Amino acid sequence: MGHRLSLSANVGGRSSRFNLSWTNPRIYDSKVSTGIDLFNWTREYDDYTKDSKGGAIRFGHPLWAKWRMFESYSYTDTELTDVDDDASFIIRESQNVPVTSAVKVSFVRDTRDRLYGASEGSRNSLSLKYAGGPFGGDSQFTKGEGKTSWYFPIVYGTVFHFLGAAGQVWENEDGKLPVYERFYLGGINTIRGHEFAQVSPIDPDTGDRVGGDQMWYVQSEIVLPLLKDQGLYGVLFLDAGDSIATDIDFDDGRDVAVGTGVEVRWLSPIGP
């Protein structure tokens, strides 16, 4: 297998992502992969705008029984703008934590029958990210996340899909956890029916969404083929979850977020 070089751009109303990636899937014909990423990301939240530039180097190799292990080191320089003088202290303090130097270890097991539009199998992952300490930078935190996703064929090409995820982030000894490393939920990838980053603890003094140090969410959906040869599917979904701030002494009175609805999904020949 040869080396892969990719350049991607994703520009929307409130975000832009530019990525340049190089991947060698087999170092010296071994089972070890490596890659380098360069990125420039901008994202507008309700209470601030995050502009991040940086890069990462990554490695991956098989373990056992379809488990793979991935290791990476990343360096990110982030600037927060559009911050009000009376914004939540969590947001204002994050302006003084621009550089994140971090290592991340992930374990992934993937038995799906296909990468997109799977009809059976599962994908399970665990990850741990450590920033600061001997790796330098301004941020000082540890972040753990887990995700499990299962596909079950029903009848006539109909598939039931269930996904569950949970995570927690801790400040390290120096206590420097930037607001954008906290958990925000909402949007197509977490809780549908809620806008991106709208499911979040709210500072009662300022009304700003400040993210949680814990999160969980589940997605359940029935996927029905409409025009299977053209990659067109109908989806009935029910999602739920929450982002929780156990490290901050306030109660914003929010309930668990729930989203239900119908969507049309198109899997194009070059991916969804």
Coordinates of C-alpha atoms in Angstrom, one line a residue, residues 222-236 262-268:
I222 CA -33.7 2.7 12.5
V223 CA -32.2 3.1 9.0
L224 CA -34.5 2.2 6.1
P225 CA -33.3 1.9 2.5
L226 CA -35.2 4.2 0.2
L227 CA -33.1 4.0 -3.0
K228 CA -30.4 1.7 -1.9
D229 CA -28.5 1.6 -5.2
Q230 CA -28.3 5.4 -5.1
G231 CA -27.3 5.4 -1.4
L232 CA -30.5 7.1 -0.2
Y233 CA -31.8 6.1 3.3
G234 CA -34.5 7.2 5.7
V235 CA -33.7 7.4 9.4
L236 CA -35.9 7.5 12.5
V262 CA -36.7 11.8 10.9
E263 CA -33.8 12.5 8.5
V264 CA -32.9 11.6 5.0
R265 CA -29.3 10.3 4.6
W266 CA -27.4 10.1 1.3
L267 CA -24.2 8.1 1.1
S268 CA -22.5 9.5 -2.0

